[in-house]
PDB file of C-alpha atoms in Angstrom:
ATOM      1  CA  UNK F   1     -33.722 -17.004  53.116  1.00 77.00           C
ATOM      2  CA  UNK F   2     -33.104 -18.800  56.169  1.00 80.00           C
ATOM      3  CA  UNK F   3     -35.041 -21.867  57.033  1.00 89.00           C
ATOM      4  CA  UNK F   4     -36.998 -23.356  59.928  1.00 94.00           C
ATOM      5  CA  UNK F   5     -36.194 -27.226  59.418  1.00 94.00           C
ATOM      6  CA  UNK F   6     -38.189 -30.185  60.850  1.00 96.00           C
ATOM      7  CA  UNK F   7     -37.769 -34.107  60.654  1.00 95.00           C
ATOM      8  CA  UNK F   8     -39.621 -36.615  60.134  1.00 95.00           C
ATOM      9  CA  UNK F   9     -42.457 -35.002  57.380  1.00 94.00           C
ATOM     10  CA  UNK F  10     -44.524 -37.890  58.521  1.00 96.00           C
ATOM     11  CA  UNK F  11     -44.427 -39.599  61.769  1.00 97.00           C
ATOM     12  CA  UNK F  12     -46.864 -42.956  62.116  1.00 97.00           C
ATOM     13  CA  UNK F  13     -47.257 -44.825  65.729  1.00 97.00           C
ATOM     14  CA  UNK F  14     -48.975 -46.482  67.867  1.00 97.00           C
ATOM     15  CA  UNK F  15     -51.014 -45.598  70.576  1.00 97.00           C
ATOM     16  CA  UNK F  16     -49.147 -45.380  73.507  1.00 97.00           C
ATOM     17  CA  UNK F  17     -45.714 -44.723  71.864  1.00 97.00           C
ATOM     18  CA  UNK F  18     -43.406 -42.257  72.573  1.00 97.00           C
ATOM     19  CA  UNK F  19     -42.540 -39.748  69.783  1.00 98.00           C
ATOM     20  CA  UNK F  20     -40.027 -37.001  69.381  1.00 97.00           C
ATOM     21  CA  UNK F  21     -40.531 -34.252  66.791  1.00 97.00           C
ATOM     22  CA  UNK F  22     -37.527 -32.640  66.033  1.00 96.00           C
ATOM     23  CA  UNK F  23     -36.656 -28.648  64.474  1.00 96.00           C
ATOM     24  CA  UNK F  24     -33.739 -27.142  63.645  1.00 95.00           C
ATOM     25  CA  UNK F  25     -34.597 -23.764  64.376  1.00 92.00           C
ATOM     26  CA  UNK F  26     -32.717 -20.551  62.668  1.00 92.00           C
ATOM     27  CA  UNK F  27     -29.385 -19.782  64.214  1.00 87.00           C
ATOM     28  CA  UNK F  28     -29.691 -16.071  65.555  1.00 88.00           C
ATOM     29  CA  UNK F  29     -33.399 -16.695  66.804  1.00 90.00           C
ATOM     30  CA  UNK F  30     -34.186 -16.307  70.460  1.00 89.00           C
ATOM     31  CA  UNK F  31     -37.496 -17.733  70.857  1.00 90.00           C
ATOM     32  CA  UNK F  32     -38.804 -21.424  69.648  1.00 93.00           C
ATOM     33  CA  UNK F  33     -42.756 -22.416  69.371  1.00 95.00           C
ATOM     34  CA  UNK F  34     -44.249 -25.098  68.429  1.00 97.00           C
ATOM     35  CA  UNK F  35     -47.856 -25.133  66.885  1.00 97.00           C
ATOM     36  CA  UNK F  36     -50.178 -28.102  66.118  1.00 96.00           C
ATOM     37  CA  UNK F  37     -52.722 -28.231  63.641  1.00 95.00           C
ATOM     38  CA  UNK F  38     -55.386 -30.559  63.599  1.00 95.00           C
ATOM     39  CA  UNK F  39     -56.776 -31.354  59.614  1.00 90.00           C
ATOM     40  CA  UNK F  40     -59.392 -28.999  59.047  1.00 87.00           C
ATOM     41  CA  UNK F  41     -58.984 -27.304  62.565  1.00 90.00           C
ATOM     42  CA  UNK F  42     -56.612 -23.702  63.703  1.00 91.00           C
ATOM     43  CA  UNK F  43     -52.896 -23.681  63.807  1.00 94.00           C
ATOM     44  CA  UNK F  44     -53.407 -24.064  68.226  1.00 94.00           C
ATOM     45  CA  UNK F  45     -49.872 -22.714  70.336  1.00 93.00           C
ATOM     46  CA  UNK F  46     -48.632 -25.420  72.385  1.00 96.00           C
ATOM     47  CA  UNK F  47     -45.681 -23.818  73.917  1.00 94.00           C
ATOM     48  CA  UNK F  48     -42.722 -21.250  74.034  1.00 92.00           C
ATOM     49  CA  UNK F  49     -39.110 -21.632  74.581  1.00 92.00           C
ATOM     50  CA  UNK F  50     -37.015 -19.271  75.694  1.00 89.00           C
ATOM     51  CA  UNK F  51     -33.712 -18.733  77.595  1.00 87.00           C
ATOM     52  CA  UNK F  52     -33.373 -22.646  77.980  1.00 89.00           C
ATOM     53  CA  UNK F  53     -36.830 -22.971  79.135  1.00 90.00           C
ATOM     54  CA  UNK F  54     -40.338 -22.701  78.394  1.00 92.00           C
ATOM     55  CA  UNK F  55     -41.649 -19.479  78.922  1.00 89.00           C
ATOM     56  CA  UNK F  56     -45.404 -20.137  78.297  1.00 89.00           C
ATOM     57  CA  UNK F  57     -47.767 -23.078  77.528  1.00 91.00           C
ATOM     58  CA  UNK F  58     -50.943 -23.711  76.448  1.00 92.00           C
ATOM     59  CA  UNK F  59     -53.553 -26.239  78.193  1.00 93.00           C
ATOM     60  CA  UNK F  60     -52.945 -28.765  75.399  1.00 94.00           C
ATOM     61  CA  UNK F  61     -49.797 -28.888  76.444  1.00 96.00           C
ATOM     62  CA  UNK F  62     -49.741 -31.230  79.746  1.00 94.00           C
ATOM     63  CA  UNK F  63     -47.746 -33.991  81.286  1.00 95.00           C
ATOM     64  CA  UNK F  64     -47.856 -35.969  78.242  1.00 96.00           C
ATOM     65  CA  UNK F  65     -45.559 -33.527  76.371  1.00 97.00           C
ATOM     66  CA  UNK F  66     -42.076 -32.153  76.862  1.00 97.00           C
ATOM     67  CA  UNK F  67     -39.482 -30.131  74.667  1.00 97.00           C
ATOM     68  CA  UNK F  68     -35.626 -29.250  75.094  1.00 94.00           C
ATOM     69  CA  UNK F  69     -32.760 -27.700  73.281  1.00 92.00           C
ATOM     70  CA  UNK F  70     -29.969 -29.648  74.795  1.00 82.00           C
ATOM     71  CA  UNK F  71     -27.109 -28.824  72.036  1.00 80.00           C
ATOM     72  CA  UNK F  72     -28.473 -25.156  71.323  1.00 77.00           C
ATOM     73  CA  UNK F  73     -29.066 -26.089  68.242  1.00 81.00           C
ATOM     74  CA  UNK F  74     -32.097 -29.346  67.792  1.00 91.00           C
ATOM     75  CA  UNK F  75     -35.268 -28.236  69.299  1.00 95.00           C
ATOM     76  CA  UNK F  76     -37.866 -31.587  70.242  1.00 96.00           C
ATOM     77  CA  UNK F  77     -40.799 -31.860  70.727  1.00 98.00           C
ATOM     78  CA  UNK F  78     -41.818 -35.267  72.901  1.00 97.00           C
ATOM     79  CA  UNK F  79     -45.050 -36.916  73.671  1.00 97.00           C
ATOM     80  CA  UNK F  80     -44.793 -39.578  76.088  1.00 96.00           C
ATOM     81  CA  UNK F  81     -47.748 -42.142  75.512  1.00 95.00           C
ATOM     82  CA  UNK F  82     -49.614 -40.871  71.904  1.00 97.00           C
ATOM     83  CA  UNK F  83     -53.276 -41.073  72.103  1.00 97.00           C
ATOM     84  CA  UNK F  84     -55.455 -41.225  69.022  1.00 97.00           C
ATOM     85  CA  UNK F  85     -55.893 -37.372  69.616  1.00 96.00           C
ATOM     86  CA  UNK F  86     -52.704 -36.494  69.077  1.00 97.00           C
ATOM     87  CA  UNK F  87     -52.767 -36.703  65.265  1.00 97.00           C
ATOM     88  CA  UNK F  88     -52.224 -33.881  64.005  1.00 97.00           C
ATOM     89  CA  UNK F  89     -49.609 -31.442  62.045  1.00 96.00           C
ATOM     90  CA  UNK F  90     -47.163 -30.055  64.274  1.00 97.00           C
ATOM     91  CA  UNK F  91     -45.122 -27.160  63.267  1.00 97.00           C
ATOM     92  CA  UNK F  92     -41.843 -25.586  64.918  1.00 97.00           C
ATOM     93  CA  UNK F  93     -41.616 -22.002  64.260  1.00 95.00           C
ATOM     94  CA  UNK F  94     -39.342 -19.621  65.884  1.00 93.00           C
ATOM     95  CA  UNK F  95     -38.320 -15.252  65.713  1.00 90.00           C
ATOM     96  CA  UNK F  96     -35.611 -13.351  66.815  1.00 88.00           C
ATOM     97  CA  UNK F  97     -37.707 -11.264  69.116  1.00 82.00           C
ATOM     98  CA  UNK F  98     -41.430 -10.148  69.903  1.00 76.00           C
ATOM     99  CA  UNK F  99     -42.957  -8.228  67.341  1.00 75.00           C
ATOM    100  CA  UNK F 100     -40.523 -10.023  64.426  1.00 82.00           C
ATOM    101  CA  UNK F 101     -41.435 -12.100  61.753  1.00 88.00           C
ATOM    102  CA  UNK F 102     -42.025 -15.907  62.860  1.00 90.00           C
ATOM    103  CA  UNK F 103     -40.681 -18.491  60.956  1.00 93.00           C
ATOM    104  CA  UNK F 104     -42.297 -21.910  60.912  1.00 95.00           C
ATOM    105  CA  UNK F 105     -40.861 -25.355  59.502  1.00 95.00           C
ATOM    106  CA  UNK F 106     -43.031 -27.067  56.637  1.00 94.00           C
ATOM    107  CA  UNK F 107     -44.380 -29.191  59.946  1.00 95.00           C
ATOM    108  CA  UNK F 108     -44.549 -33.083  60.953  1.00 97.00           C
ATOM    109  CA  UNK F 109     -47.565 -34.676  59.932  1.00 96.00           C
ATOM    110  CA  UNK F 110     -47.690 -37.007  63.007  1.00 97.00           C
ATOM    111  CA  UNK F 111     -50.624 -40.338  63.073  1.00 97.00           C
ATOM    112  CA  UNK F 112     -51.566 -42.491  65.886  1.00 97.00           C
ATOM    113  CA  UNK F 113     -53.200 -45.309  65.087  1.00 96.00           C
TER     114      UNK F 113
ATOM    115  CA  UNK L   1     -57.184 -14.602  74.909  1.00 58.00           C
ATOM    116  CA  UNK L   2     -57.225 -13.051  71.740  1.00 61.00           C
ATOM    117  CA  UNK L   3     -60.006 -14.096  69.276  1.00 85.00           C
ATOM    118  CA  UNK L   4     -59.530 -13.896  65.706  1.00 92.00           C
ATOM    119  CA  UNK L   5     -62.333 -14.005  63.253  1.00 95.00           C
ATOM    120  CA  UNK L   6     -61.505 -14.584  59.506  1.00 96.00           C
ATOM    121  CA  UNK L   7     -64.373 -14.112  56.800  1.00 96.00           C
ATOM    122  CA  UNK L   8     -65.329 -15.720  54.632  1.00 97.00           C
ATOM    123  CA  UNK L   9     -64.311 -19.274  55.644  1.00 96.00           C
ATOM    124  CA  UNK L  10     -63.645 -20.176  51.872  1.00 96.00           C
ATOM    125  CA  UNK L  11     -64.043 -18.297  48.683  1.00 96.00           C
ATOM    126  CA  UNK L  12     -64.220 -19.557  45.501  1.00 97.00           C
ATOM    127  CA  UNK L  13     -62.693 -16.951  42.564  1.00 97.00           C
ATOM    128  CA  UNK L  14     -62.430 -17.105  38.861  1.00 97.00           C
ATOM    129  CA  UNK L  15     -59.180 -16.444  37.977  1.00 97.00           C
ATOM    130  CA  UNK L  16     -58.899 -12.927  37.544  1.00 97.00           C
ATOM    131  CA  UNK L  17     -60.719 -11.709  39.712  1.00 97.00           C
ATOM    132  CA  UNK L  18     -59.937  -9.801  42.623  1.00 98.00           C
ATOM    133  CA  UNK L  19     -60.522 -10.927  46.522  1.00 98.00           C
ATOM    134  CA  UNK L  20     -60.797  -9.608  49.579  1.00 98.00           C
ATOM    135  CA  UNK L  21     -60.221 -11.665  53.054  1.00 98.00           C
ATOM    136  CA  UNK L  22     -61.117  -9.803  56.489  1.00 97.00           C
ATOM    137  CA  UNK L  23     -59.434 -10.701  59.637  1.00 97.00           C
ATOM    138  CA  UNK L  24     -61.154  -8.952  62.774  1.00 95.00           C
ATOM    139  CA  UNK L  25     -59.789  -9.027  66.789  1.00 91.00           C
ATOM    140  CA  UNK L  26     -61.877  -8.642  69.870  1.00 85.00           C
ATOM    141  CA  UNK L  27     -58.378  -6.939  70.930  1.00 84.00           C
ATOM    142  CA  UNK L  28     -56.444  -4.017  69.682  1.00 83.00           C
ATOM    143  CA  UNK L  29     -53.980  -5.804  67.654  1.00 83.00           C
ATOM    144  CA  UNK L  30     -50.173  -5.368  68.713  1.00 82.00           C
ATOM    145  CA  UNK L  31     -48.558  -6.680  65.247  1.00 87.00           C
ATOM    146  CA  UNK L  32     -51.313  -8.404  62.492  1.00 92.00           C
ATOM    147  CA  UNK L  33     -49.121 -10.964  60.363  1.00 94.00           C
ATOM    148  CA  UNK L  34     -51.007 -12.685  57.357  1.00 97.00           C
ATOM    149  CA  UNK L  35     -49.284 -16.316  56.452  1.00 96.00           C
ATOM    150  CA  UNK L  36     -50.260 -18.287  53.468  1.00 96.00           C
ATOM    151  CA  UNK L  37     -50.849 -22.212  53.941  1.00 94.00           C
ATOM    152  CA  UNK L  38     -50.747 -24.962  50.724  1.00 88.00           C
ATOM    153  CA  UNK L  39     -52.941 -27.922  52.146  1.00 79.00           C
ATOM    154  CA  UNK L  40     -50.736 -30.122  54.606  1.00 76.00           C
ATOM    155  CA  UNK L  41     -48.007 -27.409  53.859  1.00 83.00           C
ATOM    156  CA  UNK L  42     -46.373 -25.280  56.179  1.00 88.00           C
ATOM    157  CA  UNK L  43     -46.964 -21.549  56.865  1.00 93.00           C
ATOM    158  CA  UNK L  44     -45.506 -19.285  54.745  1.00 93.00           C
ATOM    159  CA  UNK L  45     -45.108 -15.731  56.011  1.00 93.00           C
ATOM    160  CA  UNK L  46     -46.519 -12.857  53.613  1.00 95.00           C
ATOM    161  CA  UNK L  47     -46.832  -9.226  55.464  1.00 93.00           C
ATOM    162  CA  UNK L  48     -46.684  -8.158  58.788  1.00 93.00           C
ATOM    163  CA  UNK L  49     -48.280  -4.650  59.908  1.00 93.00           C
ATOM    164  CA  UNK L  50     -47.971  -2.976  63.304  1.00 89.00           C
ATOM    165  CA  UNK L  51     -48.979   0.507  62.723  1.00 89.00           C
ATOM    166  CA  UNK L  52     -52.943   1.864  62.445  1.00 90.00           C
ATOM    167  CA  UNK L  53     -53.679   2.736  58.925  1.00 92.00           C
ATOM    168  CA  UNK L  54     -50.686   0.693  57.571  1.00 94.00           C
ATOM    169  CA  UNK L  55     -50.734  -0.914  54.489  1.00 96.00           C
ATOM    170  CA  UNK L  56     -48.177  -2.947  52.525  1.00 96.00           C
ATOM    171  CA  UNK L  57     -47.901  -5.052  49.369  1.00 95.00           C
ATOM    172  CA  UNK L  58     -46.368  -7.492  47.533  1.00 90.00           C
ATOM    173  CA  UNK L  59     -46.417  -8.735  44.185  1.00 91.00           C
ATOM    174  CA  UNK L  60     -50.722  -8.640  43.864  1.00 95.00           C
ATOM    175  CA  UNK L  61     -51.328  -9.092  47.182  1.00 97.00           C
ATOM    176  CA  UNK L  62     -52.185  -5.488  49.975  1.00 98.00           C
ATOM    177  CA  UNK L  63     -52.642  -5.669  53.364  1.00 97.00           C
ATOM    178  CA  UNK L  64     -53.979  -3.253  55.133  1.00 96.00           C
ATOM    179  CA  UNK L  65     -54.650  -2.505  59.012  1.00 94.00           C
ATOM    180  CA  UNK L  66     -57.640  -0.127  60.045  1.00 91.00           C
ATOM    181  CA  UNK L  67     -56.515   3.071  62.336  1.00 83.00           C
ATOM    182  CA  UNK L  68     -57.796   1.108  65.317  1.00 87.00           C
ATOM    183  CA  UNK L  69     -55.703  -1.839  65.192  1.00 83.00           C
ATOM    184  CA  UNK L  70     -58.687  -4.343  65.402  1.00 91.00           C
ATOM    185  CA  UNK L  71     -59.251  -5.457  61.564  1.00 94.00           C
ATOM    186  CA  UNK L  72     -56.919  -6.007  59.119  1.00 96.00           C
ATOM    187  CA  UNK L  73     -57.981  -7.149  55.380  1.00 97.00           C
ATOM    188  CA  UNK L  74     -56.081  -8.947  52.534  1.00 98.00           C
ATOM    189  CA  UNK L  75     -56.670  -7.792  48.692  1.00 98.00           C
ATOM    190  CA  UNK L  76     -55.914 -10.338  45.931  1.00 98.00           C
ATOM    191  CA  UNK L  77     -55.450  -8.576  42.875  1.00 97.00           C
ATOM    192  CA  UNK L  78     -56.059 -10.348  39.279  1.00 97.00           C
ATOM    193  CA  UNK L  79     -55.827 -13.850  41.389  1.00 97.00           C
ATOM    194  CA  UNK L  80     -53.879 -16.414  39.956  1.00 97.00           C
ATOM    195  CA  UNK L  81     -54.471 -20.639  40.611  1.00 95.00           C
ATOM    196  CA  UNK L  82     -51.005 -19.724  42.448  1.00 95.00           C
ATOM    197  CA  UNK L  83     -53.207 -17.734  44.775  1.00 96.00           C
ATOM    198  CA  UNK L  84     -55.133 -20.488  45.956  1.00 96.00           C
ATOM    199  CA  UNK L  85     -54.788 -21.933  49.667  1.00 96.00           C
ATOM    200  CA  UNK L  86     -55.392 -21.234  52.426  1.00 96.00           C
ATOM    201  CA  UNK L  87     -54.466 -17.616  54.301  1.00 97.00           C
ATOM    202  CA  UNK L  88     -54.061 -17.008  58.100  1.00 97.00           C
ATOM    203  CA  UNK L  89     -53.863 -14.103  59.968  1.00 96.00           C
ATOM    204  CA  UNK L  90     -51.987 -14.122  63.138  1.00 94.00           C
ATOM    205  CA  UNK L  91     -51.888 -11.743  66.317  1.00 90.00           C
ATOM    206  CA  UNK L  92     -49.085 -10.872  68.678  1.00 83.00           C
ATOM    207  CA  UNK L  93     -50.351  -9.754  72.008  1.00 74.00           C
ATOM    208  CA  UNK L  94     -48.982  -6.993  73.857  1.00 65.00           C
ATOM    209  CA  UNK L  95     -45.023  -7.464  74.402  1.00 63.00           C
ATOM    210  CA  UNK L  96     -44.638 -10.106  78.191  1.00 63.00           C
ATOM    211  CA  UNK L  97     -41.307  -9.487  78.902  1.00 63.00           C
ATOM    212  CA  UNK L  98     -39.954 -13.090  77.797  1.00 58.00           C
ATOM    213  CA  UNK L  99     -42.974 -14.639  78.645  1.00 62.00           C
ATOM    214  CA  UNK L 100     -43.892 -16.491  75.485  1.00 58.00           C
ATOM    215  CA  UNK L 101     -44.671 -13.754  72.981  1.00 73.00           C
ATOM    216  CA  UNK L 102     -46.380 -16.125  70.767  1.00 82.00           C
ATOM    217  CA  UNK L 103     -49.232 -15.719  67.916  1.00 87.00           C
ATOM    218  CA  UNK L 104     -52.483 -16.605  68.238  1.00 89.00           C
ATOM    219  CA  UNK L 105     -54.046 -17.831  64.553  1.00 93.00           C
ATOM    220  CA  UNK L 106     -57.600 -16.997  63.578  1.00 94.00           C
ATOM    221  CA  UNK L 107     -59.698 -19.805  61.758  1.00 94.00           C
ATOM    222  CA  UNK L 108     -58.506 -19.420  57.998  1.00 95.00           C
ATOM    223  CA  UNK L 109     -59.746 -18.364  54.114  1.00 97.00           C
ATOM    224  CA  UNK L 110     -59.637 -21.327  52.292  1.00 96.00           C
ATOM    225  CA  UNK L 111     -58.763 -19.859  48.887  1.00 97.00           C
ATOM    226  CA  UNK L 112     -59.564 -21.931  45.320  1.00 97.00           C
ATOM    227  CA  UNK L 113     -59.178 -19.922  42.094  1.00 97.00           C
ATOM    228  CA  UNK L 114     -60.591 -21.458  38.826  1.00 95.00           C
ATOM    229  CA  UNK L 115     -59.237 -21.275  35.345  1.00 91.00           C
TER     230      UNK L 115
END
């Protein structure tokens, strides 16, 4: 079966760093997500992608965060300055259309120290 | 938004036994899709249902979705220690056009099955 693929598996920084999560989503899909899970906490939606933009976004996801597709193929997810808050598992995932399955990568387990 | 309540929070099974995980909406659920998780793991997809009174299984595993699209339960059969983790449902809302279209997760059913 097709798979959702994400690098790093484990991200450390420091506060204040930049990061960039990156997924290589499933060829024929339409629409990219990415999730974030907090340990012990819900898989939270942090925003959709679709068309070459996003398409929705949660309230998590503010200034501090950004994602692209710029060769139609990687999919990133950036945070500008990482706060302590930020740690957290953060999962691409990505279907063909509404009402499909959804796919999701085994997820970046990301730390700010 | 969409709530989704899972019960119980975490079950503890000996190993044959069978289970039963509930997943209830405050919404009429559009599509009810039930993932499995392994701790730090990613989600792995196990049955989707979109119809009232659906049910569908795999392996040991049924899901099933009530007539009214608002609870949907999950039945272990003879559980396994390959049952255990942990086991989201998910909810797509009605279809937005290609406004995001994305699933909203209820809580989790933190699974352990002894020997």
């Amino acid at each position: 079966e097709p798979e959702v693929t994400q690098t790093p598996s484990h991200q450390v920084t420091q506060m204040g760093q930049e990061v960039i999560l990156r997924c290589v989503p499933i060829s024929n899909h339409l629409y990219f997500y990415w999730y974030r899970q907090i340990l012990g906490q819900k898989v939270e939606f942090l925003v959709s992608f679709y068309n070459n933009e996003i398409s929705e976004k949660s309230e998590i996801f503010d200034d501090q965060f950004s994602v692209e597709r710029p060769d139609g193929s990687n999919f990133t997810l950036k945070i500008r300055s990482t706060k302590l808050e930020d740690s957290a598992m953060y999962f691409c995932a990505g279907r063909q259309w509404w009402g499909e399955k959804l796919f999701f990568g085994s997820g970046t387990q990301l730390s700010v120290l | 938004s969409q709530e989704l309540e899972q019960s119980p929070q975490s079950l503890i099974v000996q190993e044959g036994k069978n289970l039963t995980i509930n997943c209830t909406s405050s919404k009429t659920l559009y599509g009810l899709y039930w993932y499995k998780q392994k701790y730090g793991e990613g989600l792995i997809f196990l049955m989707m249902l979109q119809k009232g009174g659906e049910e569908k299984s795999h392996e040991k595993i049924t899901a099933k979705l009530d007539e009214k699209k608002q609870q949907s339960s999950l039945h272990i059969t003879a559980s396994q220690p390959s049952h255990a983790g942990i086991y989201l449902c998910g909810a797509d809302r009605g279809y937005k056009g290609n406004a995001g279209n994305m699933l909203t997760f209820g809580g989790g059913t933190r699974l352990m099955v002894k020997p």
